[in-house]
Coordinates of C-alpha atoms and ligand atoms in Angstrom, one line a residue:
Chain A
M141 CA 78.1 -84.4 66.9
E142 CA 75.8 -83.9 69.8
S143 CA 73.7 -86.6 71.2
K144 CA 69.9 -86.7 71.1
L145 CA 69.5 -86.4 74.9
K146 CA 66.5 -84.2 75.2
T147 CA 66.3 -84.5 78.9
K148 CA 69.4 -82.3 79.1
R149 CA 67.6 -79.2 77.9
T150 CA 65.3 -77.3 80.0
G151 CA 63.6 -74.0 79.3
Q152 CA 60.4 -72.0 80.1
V153 CA 58.8 -72.2 76.7
I154 CA 60.5 -73.8 73.7
F155 CA 62.3 -76.3 75.8
S156 CA 59.3 -77.0 78.1
P157 CA 57.6 -80.4 77.9
Y158 CA 55.6 -81.0 74.7
S159 CA 54.3 -84.1 73.2
S160 CA 54.3 -84.5 69.4
G161 CA 50.9 -83.6 67.8
E162 CA 49.5 -81.9 70.9
G163 CA 49.5 -78.4 69.3
I164 CA 47.8 -79.6 66.1
K165 CA 45.0 -81.3 67.9
K166 CA 44.3 -78.2 70.0
A167 CA 44.6 -75.9 67.0
L168 CA 42.0 -77.9 65.1
S169 CA 39.6 -77.8 68.0
L170 CA 40.2 -74.0 68.5
G171 CA 39.6 -73.0 64.9
R172 CA 41.3 -70.3 62.8
E173 CA 39.9 -67.2 64.5
N174 CA 40.9 -68.4 68.0
I175 CA 44.3 -69.4 66.9
L176 CA 44.9 -65.9 65.4
F177 CA 43.5 -64.4 68.6
E178 CA 45.8 -66.4 70.9
L179 CA 48.8 -65.6 68.7
K180 CA 48.0 -61.9 68.6
S181 CA 47.6 -61.8 72.4
S182 CA 50.8 -63.7 72.9
G183 CA 52.7 -60.9 71.2
L184 CA 55.0 -63.4 69.4
K185 CA 57.4 -61.7 67.0
G186 CA 59.5 -63.2 64.3
R187 CA 62.7 -64.7 65.7
G188 CA 64.6 -64.6 62.4
G189 CA 65.9 -61.2 63.2
A190 CA 63.4 -58.7 61.9
G191 CA 60.9 -59.1 64.7
F192 CA 57.7 -58.7 62.7
P193 CA 54.6 -59.7 64.6
T194 CA 53.7 -63.2 63.6
S195 CA 50.0 -62.9 64.0
T196 CA 49.9 -59.9 61.5
K197 CA 51.8 -61.9 59.0
W198 CA 49.4 -64.9 59.3
M199 CA 46.3 -62.6 59.2
L200 CA 47.5 -60.9 56.0
S201 CA 48.0 -64.2 54.2
A202 CA 44.8 -65.8 55.8
A203 CA 42.9 -62.8 54.3
A204 CA 44.5 -63.2 50.9
V205 CA 42.2 -64.9 48.4
A206 CA 44.0 -67.5 46.3
D207 CA 43.6 -71.1 45.2
K208 CA 47.0 -72.0 46.7
K209 CA 49.0 -70.8 49.7
F210 CA 52.3 -71.8 51.2
I211 CA 54.1 -71.9 54.5
V212 CA 57.8 -71.6 54.2
C213 CA 60.0 -72.4 57.2
N214 CA 63.2 -70.5 57.0
A215 CA 65.9 -72.9 58.1
D216 CA 68.7 -71.2 56.3
E217 CA 70.4 -70.1 59.6
G218 CA 73.5 -68.5 58.3
E219 CA 74.2 -65.5 60.5
P220 CA 77.7 -65.9 61.9
G221 CA 77.4 -67.2 65.5
T222 CA 73.9 -68.6 65.1
F223 CA 73.1 -72.2 65.6
K224 CA 69.9 -72.4 67.7
D225 CA 67.8 -73.5 64.7
R226 CA 70.2 -76.4 64.3
V227 CA 69.4 -77.6 67.8
L228 CA 65.6 -77.3 67.1
L229 CA 66.0 -79.2 63.8
Q230 CA 68.0 -81.9 65.4
E231 CA 66.3 -82.3 68.7
Y232 CA 62.8 -80.8 68.4
P233 CA 61.5 -81.5 64.9
E234 CA 58.0 -82.1 66.3
L235 CA 57.8 -78.4 67.4
I236 CA 58.8 -77.1 64.0
F237 CA 56.6 -79.4 62.0
D238 CA 53.6 -79.0 64.3
G239 CA 54.1 -75.2 64.0
I240 CA 54.1 -75.4 60.2
V241 CA 50.9 -77.5 60.2
I242 CA 49.2 -75.1 62.6
A243 CA 50.2 -72.2 60.3
G244 CA 49.0 -74.1 57.3
F245 CA 45.6 -74.7 58.9
T246 CA 45.3 -71.1 60.0
I247 CA 46.0 -69.4 56.7
G248 CA 44.5 -72.1 54.5
A249 CA 47.6 -73.4 52.9
Q250 CA 48.1 -76.9 51.4
T251 CA 51.9 -77.1 51.4
G252 CA 54.7 -76.4 53.8
I253 CA 58.3 -76.1 52.6
V254 CA 61.3 -76.2 54.8
Y255 CA 64.3 -74.5 53.3
L256 CA 67.2 -76.2 55.0
R257 CA 70.6 -74.7 54.5
G258 CA 72.9 -77.0 52.5
E259 CA 75.3 -77.0 55.5
Y260 CA 72.6 -78.9 57.5
E261 CA 72.2 -81.7 54.9
Y262 CA 73.3 -84.1 57.6
L263 CA 70.0 -83.3 59.5
L264 CA 67.8 -84.2 56.5
E265 CA 67.4 -87.9 57.2
G266 CA 66.1 -87.3 60.8
L267 CA 63.7 -84.7 59.6
E268 CA 62.4 -86.9 56.7
D269 CA 61.9 -89.7 59.2
H270 CA 59.8 -87.5 61.4
L271 CA 57.7 -86.4 58.4
I272 CA 57.1 -90.1 57.6
K273 CA 55.8 -90.7 61.2
M274 CA 53.5 -87.7 60.9
R275 CA 52.1 -89.1 57.6
E276 CA 51.5 -92.5 59.2
T277 CA 49.6 -90.9 62.1
N278 CA 47.6 -88.6 59.9
F279 CA 49.2 -85.4 61.3
L280 CA 50.1 -84.8 57.6
G281 CA 48.2 -85.9 54.5
K282 CA 44.6 -85.8 53.6
K283 CA 41.8 -84.7 56.0
I284 CA 44.3 -84.3 58.9
L285 CA 42.8 -85.9 62.1
G286 CA 39.5 -86.2 60.2
K287 CA 39.2 -82.5 59.5
E288 CA 37.2 -82.2 56.3
G289 CA 39.0 -80.0 53.8
F290 CA 42.3 -79.8 55.6
D291 CA 44.9 -81.5 53.4
F292 CA 48.5 -80.5 54.1
D293 CA 51.9 -81.9 53.5
I294 CA 55.5 -80.7 54.1
S295 CA 58.6 -81.1 51.9
I296 CA 62.2 -80.2 52.6
R297 CA 64.4 -78.4 50.1
L298 CA 68.1 -77.8 50.5
G299 CA 70.0 -74.6 50.0
S300 CA 73.5 -74.6 48.4
G301 CA 75.7 -72.3 50.5
A302 CA 74.5 -68.8 50.1
Y303 CA 73.9 -66.7 53.3
V304 CA 71.7 -64.2 51.4
C305 CA 69.1 -66.9 50.7
G306 CA 68.0 -66.5 54.3
E307 CA 66.5 -63.2 53.2
E308 CA 62.9 -64.2 52.6
T309 CA 62.5 -63.0 49.0
A310 CA 65.9 -64.4 48.0
L311 CA 64.8 -67.7 49.6
I312 CA 61.7 -67.7 47.4
E313 CA 63.8 -67.0 44.4
S314 CA 66.0 -69.9 45.3
L315 CA 63.0 -72.2 45.8
E316 CA 61.8 -71.2 42.4
G317 CA 65.1 -72.4 40.9
H318 CA 66.8 -69.0 40.4
R319 CA 69.9 -67.2 41.8
G320 CA 69.1 -66.3 45.3
E321 CA 68.9 -62.5 44.7
P322 CA 66.5 -60.5 47.0
R323 CA 63.5 -58.9 45.3
N324 CA 62.2 -55.4 45.8
R325 CA 59.6 -55.3 48.5
P326 CA 56.6 -54.6 48.2
P327 CA 55.1 -56.8 47.1
Y328 CA 55.6 -58.9 50.2
P329 CA 55.5 -62.7 50.3
V330 CA 52.2 -62.6 52.3
D331 CA 50.4 -61.9 49.1
T332 CA 53.0 -62.5 46.4
G333 CA 55.3 -65.2 47.5
Y334 CA 56.3 -68.6 46.3
M335 CA 55.2 -69.0 42.6
G336 CA 53.3 -65.8 43.1
Y337 CA 51.0 -67.3 45.8
P338 CA 50.4 -65.9 49.3
T339 CA 53.3 -67.3 51.5
V340 CA 54.1 -67.0 55.1
V341 CA 57.9 -67.2 55.7
N342 CA 58.7 -67.8 59.3
N343 CA 61.9 -68.7 61.2
V344 CA 62.4 -72.1 62.7
E345 CA 62.3 -70.7 66.3
T346 CA 59.1 -68.7 65.6
L347 CA 57.3 -71.7 64.4
S348 CA 58.6 -73.7 67.3
A349 CA 57.0 -71.4 69.8
V350 CA 53.6 -71.6 68.2
P351 CA 52.5 -75.1 69.4
H352 CA 53.4 -74.2 73.0
I353 CA 51.4 -71.0 72.7
I354 CA 48.4 -72.9 71.3
V355 CA 48.5 -75.6 73.9
K356 CA 49.3 -73.4 77.0
G357 CA 47.7 -70.1 75.9
A358 CA 48.8 -66.6 75.4
D359 CA 48.5 -65.6 79.0
W360 CA 50.9 -68.3 80.0
Y361 CA 53.4 -67.2 77.3
K362 CA 53.2 -63.6 78.4
K363 CA 54.3 -64.5 81.9
F364 CA 57.8 -64.7 80.5
G365 CA 59.8 -61.8 79.2
T366 CA 58.9 -58.1 79.4
E367 CA 56.0 -55.9 78.6
K368 CA 57.0 -55.2 75.0
S369 CA 59.0 -58.4 74.4
S370 CA 56.9 -61.3 75.5
G371 CA 58.2 -64.8 75.9
T372 CA 61.6 -66.3 75.7
K373 CA 64.4 -66.2 73.2
L374 CA 67.0 -68.8 72.2
F375 CA 70.5 -67.5 72.4
S376 CA 73.4 -69.0 70.5
V377 CA 76.5 -68.3 72.6
S378 CA 80.0 -68.8 71.3
G379 CA 83.4 -67.3 71.7
D380 CA 85.3 -66.7 74.9
C381 CA 83.4 -68.5 77.6
E382 CA 83.4 -71.7 79.5
K383 CA 79.9 -72.8 78.5
P384 CA 79.0 -72.0 74.9
G385 CA 75.8 -73.4 73.5
V386 CA 72.1 -72.7 73.1
Y387 CA 70.3 -71.1 76.0
E388 CA 66.6 -70.3 76.3
L389 CA 66.2 -67.2 78.3
P390 CA 63.4 -64.7 78.9
W391 CA 63.6 -61.4 77.1
G392 CA 64.8 -58.7 79.4
I393 CA 67.9 -60.4 80.7
S394 CA 71.1 -58.2 80.6
I395 CA 74.3 -58.9 78.8
K396 CA 76.0 -59.0 82.2
E397 CA 73.6 -61.7 83.4
L398 CA 74.1 -63.7 80.3
L399 CA 77.9 -63.5 80.6
E400 CA 77.7 -64.8 84.2
L401 CA 75.5 -67.7 83.1
V402 CA 77.9 -68.9 80.4
E403 CA 80.9 -68.3 82.6
A404 CA 82.7 -65.7 80.5
K405 CA 85.7 -64.1 82.1
N406 CA 87.7 -60.9 81.2
T407 CA 85.1 -60.0 78.6
K408 CA 86.0 -57.0 76.5
A409 CA 83.1 -57.0 74.1
V410 CA 80.0 -58.8 73.0
Q411 CA 78.8 -59.0 69.4
V412 CA 75.0 -59.1 69.5
G413 CA 73.2 -60.3 66.4
G414 CA 76.1 -61.8 64.5
A415 CA 78.2 -60.0 61.8
S416 CA 75.1 -57.9 60.9
G417 CA 74.6 -56.9 64.5
T418 CA 76.5 -54.5 66.8
C419 CA 79.5 -54.8 69.0
I420 CA 78.8 -53.8 72.6
P421 CA 81.7 -52.7 74.8
K422 CA 82.1 -53.5 78.5
S423 CA 80.7 -50.1 79.6
Q424 CA 77.3 -51.1 78.2
F425 CA 77.0 -54.6 79.6
N426 CA 74.0 -53.5 81.6
R427 CA 71.9 -53.3 78.5
K428 CA 69.0 -55.7 78.2
F429 CA 68.0 -58.0 75.3
G430 CA 64.5 -57.2 74.0
Y431 CA 62.7 -55.1 71.5
E432 CA 62.9 -52.1 73.9
D433 CA 66.7 -51.9 73.7
L434 CA 68.7 -54.7 72.1
P435 CA 66.6 -56.8 69.8
T436 CA 68.4 -59.8 68.4
G437 CA 68.1 -63.0 66.4
G438 CA 70.2 -64.5 69.3
S439 CA 73.7 -64.7 68.0
I440 CA 76.1 -63.8 70.9
I441 CA 79.8 -63.9 70.3
I442 CA 82.0 -63.1 73.3
F443 CA 85.5 -61.6 73.0
N444 CA 87.9 -61.5 76.0
E445 CA 90.7 -59.0 76.6
S446 CA 93.2 -60.9 74.5
R447 CA 91.3 -60.5 71.2
S448 CA 92.0 -57.9 68.6
M449 CA 88.8 -56.1 67.6
L450 CA 90.3 -55.1 64.3
K451 CA 90.8 -58.7 63.4
V452 CA 87.2 -59.4 64.4
L453 CA 86.0 -56.6 62.2
K454 CA 88.2 -57.9 59.3
N455 CA 86.6 -61.3 59.6
F456 CA 83.1 -59.8 59.5
M457 CA 83.9 -57.6 56.5
E458 CA 85.4 -60.6 54.6
F459 CA 82.2 -62.4 55.3
F460 CA 80.1 -59.7 53.8
V461 CA 82.3 -59.2 50.7
E462 CA 82.0 -63.0 50.2
E463 CA 78.2 -63.2 50.8
S464 CA 76.9 -60.0 49.1
C465 CA 74.9 -61.1 46.1
G466 CA 76.3 -58.3 44.1
Q467 CA 72.9 -57.2 42.8
C468 CA 73.1 -53.6 44.0
T469 CA 76.0 -51.2 44.0
P470 CA 76.0 -49.8 47.6
C471 CA 76.5 -53.3 49.0
R472 CA 78.7 -54.8 46.3
I473 CA 81.2 -51.9 46.2
G474 CA 80.6 -50.6 49.7
N475 CA 81.6 -53.8 51.5
T476 CA 84.8 -54.1 49.4
K477 CA 85.7 -50.5 50.3
L478 CA 85.0 -51.1 54.0
L479 CA 87.2 -54.2 53.9
E480 CA 90.0 -52.2 52.2
G481 CA 89.7 -49.6 54.9
V482 CA 90.2 -52.3 57.6
E483 CA 93.2 -53.6 55.8
K484 CA 94.6 -50.1 55.6
I485 CA 94.1 -49.6 59.3
E486 CA 95.9 -52.9 59.9
T487 CA 99.0 -51.7 58.0
G488 CA 98.8 -48.2 59.4
E489 CA 98.3 -46.6 56.0
F490 CA 95.2 -44.5 56.7
T491 CA 94.1 -40.9 57.5
Y492 CA 91.3 -40.1 59.9
A493 CA 89.7 -38.2 57.1
Y494 CA 89.6 -41.4 55.0
I495 CA 88.1 -43.3 58.0
N496 CA 85.3 -40.7 58.3
V497 CA 84.6 -41.0 54.6
L498 CA 84.2 -44.8 55.1
K499 CA 81.9 -44.3 58.0
D500 CA 79.8 -42.0 55.8
L501 CA 79.8 -44.6 53.1
G502 CA 78.6 -47.1 55.7
R503 CA 75.7 -44.9 56.6
T504 CA 74.8 -44.5 52.9
M505 CA 74.8 -48.3 52.6
Q506 CA 72.4 -48.6 55.5
V507 CA 69.8 -46.6 53.7
A508 CA 70.6 -47.3 50.0
S509 CA 71.1 -51.0 49.9
K510 CA 68.3 -53.2 48.5
C511 CA 68.1 -55.8 51.3
G512 CA 69.0 -56.3 54.9
L513 CA 72.5 -57.7 54.1
G514 CA 73.8 -54.4 52.7
Q515 CA 71.7 -52.4 55.1
S516 CA 73.2 -54.0 58.2
S517 CA 76.7 -55.0 57.0
P518 CA 78.1 -51.5 58.0
N519 CA 76.8 -52.0 61.6
S520 CA 79.9 -53.8 62.8
F521 CA 82.3 -51.4 61.0
I522 CA 80.7 -48.4 62.6
S523 CA 80.2 -49.8 66.0
I524 CA 83.7 -51.5 66.3
L525 CA 85.6 -48.4 65.1
E526 CA 83.6 -46.2 67.4
N527 CA 83.6 -48.3 70.5
F528 CA 87.1 -49.5 70.3
K529 CA 88.9 -46.5 68.8
D530 CA 91.5 -46.4 71.5
E531 CA 92.6 -50.0 70.9
I532 CA 92.4 -49.8 67.2
F533 CA 93.9 -46.4 66.4
H534 CA 96.3 -45.8 69.4
T535 CA 98.1 -49.1 69.0
K536 CA 98.6 -49.0 65.2
G537 CA 95.9 -51.5 64.7
Q538 CA 97.6 -54.2 66.7
G539 CA 95.0 -54.0 69.4
G540 CA 94.2 -56.6 72.0
K541 CA 97.0 -56.0 74.5
N542 CA 96.0 -52.5 75.2
E543 CA 95.2 -52.8 78.9
Chain B
M41 CA 84.5 -87.1 27.7
L42 CA 84.0 -90.4 26.0
V43 CA 80.8 -91.1 24.1
F44 CA 79.5 -93.8 26.5
E45 CA 80.2 -91.5 29.4
K46 CA 78.2 -88.8 27.8
N47 CA 75.3 -91.2 27.2
A48 CA 75.4 -92.3 30.8
L49 CA 75.3 -88.7 32.0
S50 CA 72.5 -87.9 29.7
Q51 CA 70.5 -90.8 31.0
E52 CA 71.2 -89.9 34.5
I53 CA 70.0 -86.3 34.0
E54 CA 66.9 -87.6 32.2
S55 CA 66.0 -89.7 35.2
L56 CA 66.6 -86.7 37.5
V57 CA 64.2 -84.7 35.3
V58 CA 61.7 -87.4 35.6
K59 CA 62.1 -87.5 39.3
Y60 CA 61.9 -83.7 39.9
G61 CA 59.9 -82.6 36.9
T62 CA 60.6 -79.9 34.3
S63 CA 59.3 -76.9 36.2
R64 CA 61.9 -74.3 36.8
S65 CA 61.6 -74.7 40.6
A66 CA 63.2 -78.2 40.2
L67 CA 66.4 -76.8 38.7
L68 CA 68.3 -76.4 42.0
Q69 CA 67.4 -79.9 43.2
I70 CA 68.6 -81.4 39.9
L71 CA 71.9 -79.5 40.0
Q72 CA 72.4 -80.5 43.6
E73 CA 72.1 -84.1 42.8
I74 CA 74.6 -83.9 39.9
Q75 CA 76.9 -81.9 42.1
R76 CA 76.7 -84.5 44.9
K77 CA 77.5 -87.4 42.6
H78 CA 80.1 -85.9 40.3
K79 CA 81.5 -83.1 42.5
Y80 CA 80.9 -80.6 39.7
I81 CA 78.5 -79.9 36.9
S82 CA 80.3 -80.1 33.6
D83 CA 79.5 -78.0 30.5
F84 CA 77.9 -81.0 29.0
A85 CA 75.8 -81.7 32.0
Q86 CA 74.7 -78.0 32.0
Q87 CA 73.7 -78.3 28.3
E88 CA 71.7 -81.4 29.0
V89 CA 69.9 -79.9 31.9
A90 CA 69.1 -76.9 29.8
R91 CA 67.9 -78.9 26.9
L92 CA 65.7 -81.2 29.0
M93 CA 64.2 -78.4 31.1
N94 CA 63.9 -76.0 28.2
I95 CA 66.0 -73.3 29.9
H96 CA 68.8 -71.4 28.2
P97 CA 72.2 -72.9 29.1
V98 CA 73.4 -69.4 30.2
E99 CA 70.7 -69.4 32.8
V100 CA 71.8 -72.8 34.1
N101 CA 75.3 -71.5 34.3
S102 CA 74.3 -68.4 36.1
V103 CA 72.5 -70.3 38.8
I104 CA 75.5 -72.6 39.3
S105 CA 77.8 -69.6 39.6
F106 CA 75.6 -68.1 42.3
Y107 CA 75.8 -70.9 44.8
S108 CA 79.0 -71.6 46.6
F109 CA 78.3 -75.4 46.9
L110 CA 77.8 -75.8 43.1
H111 CA 80.9 -76.1 40.9
S112 CA 81.3 -75.8 37.2
K113 CA 84.9 -76.9 37.2
P114 CA 86.2 -80.4 38.1
Q115 CA 86.9 -80.9 41.8
G116 CA 88.6 -83.7 43.8
R117 CA 86.7 -86.8 44.8
N118 CA 86.2 -85.3 48.2
I119 CA 85.4 -81.7 48.9
V120 CA 86.5 -80.4 52.3
K121 CA 85.2 -77.1 53.5
L122 CA 86.7 -75.4 56.5
C123 CA 84.8 -72.7 58.4
K124 CA 86.7 -69.4 58.4
T125 CA 84.2 -67.3 60.3
I126 CA 85.0 -65.7 63.6
S127 CA 84.0 -68.2 66.3
C128 CA 85.9 -71.0 64.6
D129 CA 88.8 -68.6 64.0
M130 CA 89.0 -67.9 67.7
A131 CA 88.7 -71.6 68.5
G132 CA 91.9 -72.5 66.6
K133 CA 90.9 -72.7 62.9
E134 CA 94.4 -71.5 61.9
T135 CA 96.2 -74.5 63.4
V136 CA 93.9 -76.9 61.6
E137 CA 94.2 -74.9 58.4
N138 CA 98.0 -75.0 58.5
A139 CA 98.2 -78.7 59.4
V140 CA 95.9 -79.6 56.6
K141 CA 97.8 -77.6 54.1
R142 CA 101.1 -79.0 55.2
E143 CA 99.8 -82.6 55.1
L144 CA 98.3 -82.4 51.6
G145 CA 100.9 -80.1 50.2
I146 CA 98.3 -77.8 48.7
S147 CA 96.6 -74.5 49.6
F148 CA 92.9 -73.8 50.0
N149 CA 91.0 -73.6 46.7
E150 CA 93.3 -76.2 45.3
T151 CA 93.0 -79.9 44.6
T152 CA 95.6 -82.6 45.3
K153 CA 97.4 -84.0 42.3
D154 CA 95.8 -87.4 42.7
N155 CA 92.4 -85.7 42.6
R156 CA 91.6 -87.1 46.1
I157 CA 90.8 -83.9 47.9
S158 CA 89.7 -80.3 47.1
L159 CA 90.1 -77.8 49.9
E160 CA 87.8 -74.8 50.3
Y161 CA 86.9 -72.2 52.9
T162 CA 83.3 -71.7 53.9
S163 CA 81.3 -69.2 55.9
C164 CA 79.8 -70.1 59.4
L165 CA 78.5 -73.6 59.5
G166 CA 76.2 -73.2 62.4
Q167 CA 78.6 -75.1 64.8
C168 CA 80.1 -72.1 66.4
D169 CA 79.8 -73.6 69.9
S170 CA 82.0 -76.4 68.9
G171 CA 84.6 -75.1 66.5
P172 CA 86.8 -75.4 64.6
A173 CA 84.3 -77.0 62.2
M174 CA 84.5 -78.4 58.7
I175 CA 82.4 -80.3 56.2
I176 CA 83.7 -83.3 54.4
N177 CA 81.4 -83.9 51.5
E178 CA 78.0 -83.7 53.3
K179 CA 79.2 -84.6 56.8
V180 CA 80.0 -82.1 59.5
Y181 CA 82.9 -82.5 61.9
T182 CA 83.4 -80.3 65.0
R183 CA 85.9 -79.6 67.8
L184 CA 88.7 -80.3 65.4
D185 CA 92.4 -80.2 66.3
P186 CA 95.1 -80.5 63.8
E187 CA 95.7 -84.2 64.5
T188 CA 92.1 -85.3 64.1
A189 CA 91.6 -83.1 61.0
V190 CA 94.6 -84.7 59.3
K191 CA 93.4 -88.1 60.3
L192 CA 90.0 -87.5 58.8
L193 CA 91.5 -86.4 55.6
N194 CA 93.9 -89.4 55.4
E195 CA 90.9 -91.7 55.7
L196 CA 89.4 -90.3 52.5
K197 CA 89.6 -92.5 49.5
Ligands
FMN687 C1 70.8 -61.3 54.6 C2 69.6 -61.8 55.4 C3 69.7 -63.1 55.9 C4 68.7 -63.7 56.7 N1 68.8 -64.9 57.1 C5 67.8 -65.5 57.8 C6 67.9 -66.8 58.3 O1 68.9 -67.5 58.1 N2 66.8 -67.3 59.0 C7 65.7 -66.6 59.2 O2 64.7 -67.1 59.8 N3 65.6 -65.3 58.8 C8 66.6 -64.8 58.1 N4 66.5 -63.5 57.6 C9 65.2 -62.8 57.9 C10 64.1 -63.2 56.8 O3 64.2 -62.3 55.7 C11 62.7 -63.1 57.4 O4 62.5 -61.8 58.0 C12 62.4 -64.1 58.4 O5 62.6 -65.4 57.9 C13 60.9 -64.0 58.8 O6 60.6 -65.0 59.8 P1 60.2 -64.5 61.2 O7 59.2 -63.4 61.1 O8 59.6 -65.7 61.9 O9 61.4 -64.0 61.9 C14 67.5 -62.9 56.9 C15 67.4 -61.6 56.4 C16 68.5 -61.1 55.7 C17 68.4 -59.7 55.2
SF4_688 S1 72.1 -55.4 49.6 FE1 73.7 -56.8 49.0 S2 72.9 -58.8 49.3 FE2 71.1 -57.3 49.3 S3 70.5 -57.2 47.2 FE3 72.0 -55.6 47.4 S4 73.9 -56.6 46.8 FE4 72.4 -58.2 47.2
FES689 S1 81.9 -69.7 63.1 FE1 82.5 -71.6 62.3 S2 80.6 -72.7 62.5 FE2 80.0 -70.7 63.1

């Protein structure tokens, strides 16, 4: 397990210096309107993958009229190849919790809930310890820092090993004690969330950016990144490279630059966005991360020339078959069919007509599935079969040693 | 199950219900605690939870069946979950997998005869930068090689 050496990490925003509680103090002195204004001007978008503007989400739930409201921190981090939230939970709990308190103050919530994936249960103690410290110093509890009417506390709830619970409505179902099956949307959690109350669901990284933005301002934040993608992003880098790990980088960096930074050699392909993302071949390594071209939750998996892309695809499809909640047909049946297709390609028992039928099925799943899992699970199937067809089809599916 | 065991389990569940409350939102937390202690949630435990929380037993069972960390069938005293997702796979998961199987004489999704260890696969554990990774009970172990993995398992009681 990694050590708690904070000094080792440096970064422009998230990993820049911050002292615990700073953001809360500033937020209380700014007031709700100004917080929302800063957040809006910062251009911060959700880091959980969907990229929804954070200020809009907060404004909608701030405007909702209800006697209770909730902030939910999505710490279910389950996308294959993603582990940046783990680093934040382990090394920067003050950013996450301060972000939750600021969110709570802004929308008028009384309760924050962290939904921590069961796999991260070993982080629970450290997180609870930090909450105790916050209660002792009145950064949580009644009349926070003397602010009349601002009572707020945070609790942590564990998941139990279900990737789909990272989807915000499934997460809410799970918190309510049900099977973690995604709901139809609308209604959205901002007005009908946990227990039917207005709820902001934000990713760990999104909430961690908030205290920095509040303390240092939107103009400072916008200095990093590009015009349409302001700020920085945490990248979780794994696979074939010398230096895997979590990197904070400004939006706008190219795949090629990232590969150099992590000392990847003989790279054949990069999976951007985990199993639900797309597989980018060498010819497109000039593409840049950001909402303009390659938006991502930050999972970067690197494959060198020795890897079989068909095996990679099989691993992804097995993941989706396993993790589909089974609630809707396109996803439940579709992923099984796509996996069968991969297995047939592996053994060489396929026709091109059949592959095309499967690609069409994938495109149907993208539009007909109920939630993001089924909508994005065909992405790898389609992108790997299209971008690596020479390797996959012209070497009887053996792949890998095709150069 | 013996009568006194049943009574003990009932009492335990009653105190969990006191701790977490009878609202539906407490269900998962209660089931997680039973799972942690007993490594599975027996039919009897499910009935007790249902009775005390005023939920239909079928509902309780359907929640358990949804979550991969909750079991309704008896497991070994230690549950070992090996990550089978791509980054760990590339980092040498297979050598760990084979060594563990050989050493224990069982396959994955099986339990040793002495009830000491159950082996399972799991999806990405969020340790992809330091695979192969596995969870033993609640603890995470990373950068495994066959030798360390086997050593860890041999230390389990
Ligand atoms: C299958 C699936 C899994 C998801 N898993 C996560 C997750 O682990 N963490 C997360 O923050 N968002 C996850 N999301 C996205 C959430 O639904 C939601 O958009 C996000 O938590 C909103 O926070 P943000 O706006 O700060 O990004 C997932 C979505 C889907 C469809
Ligand atoms: S798309 Fe898949 S995961 Fe999402 S609701 Fe349908 S079956 Fe469940
Ligand atoms: S792939 Fe094994 S921990 Fe992520």
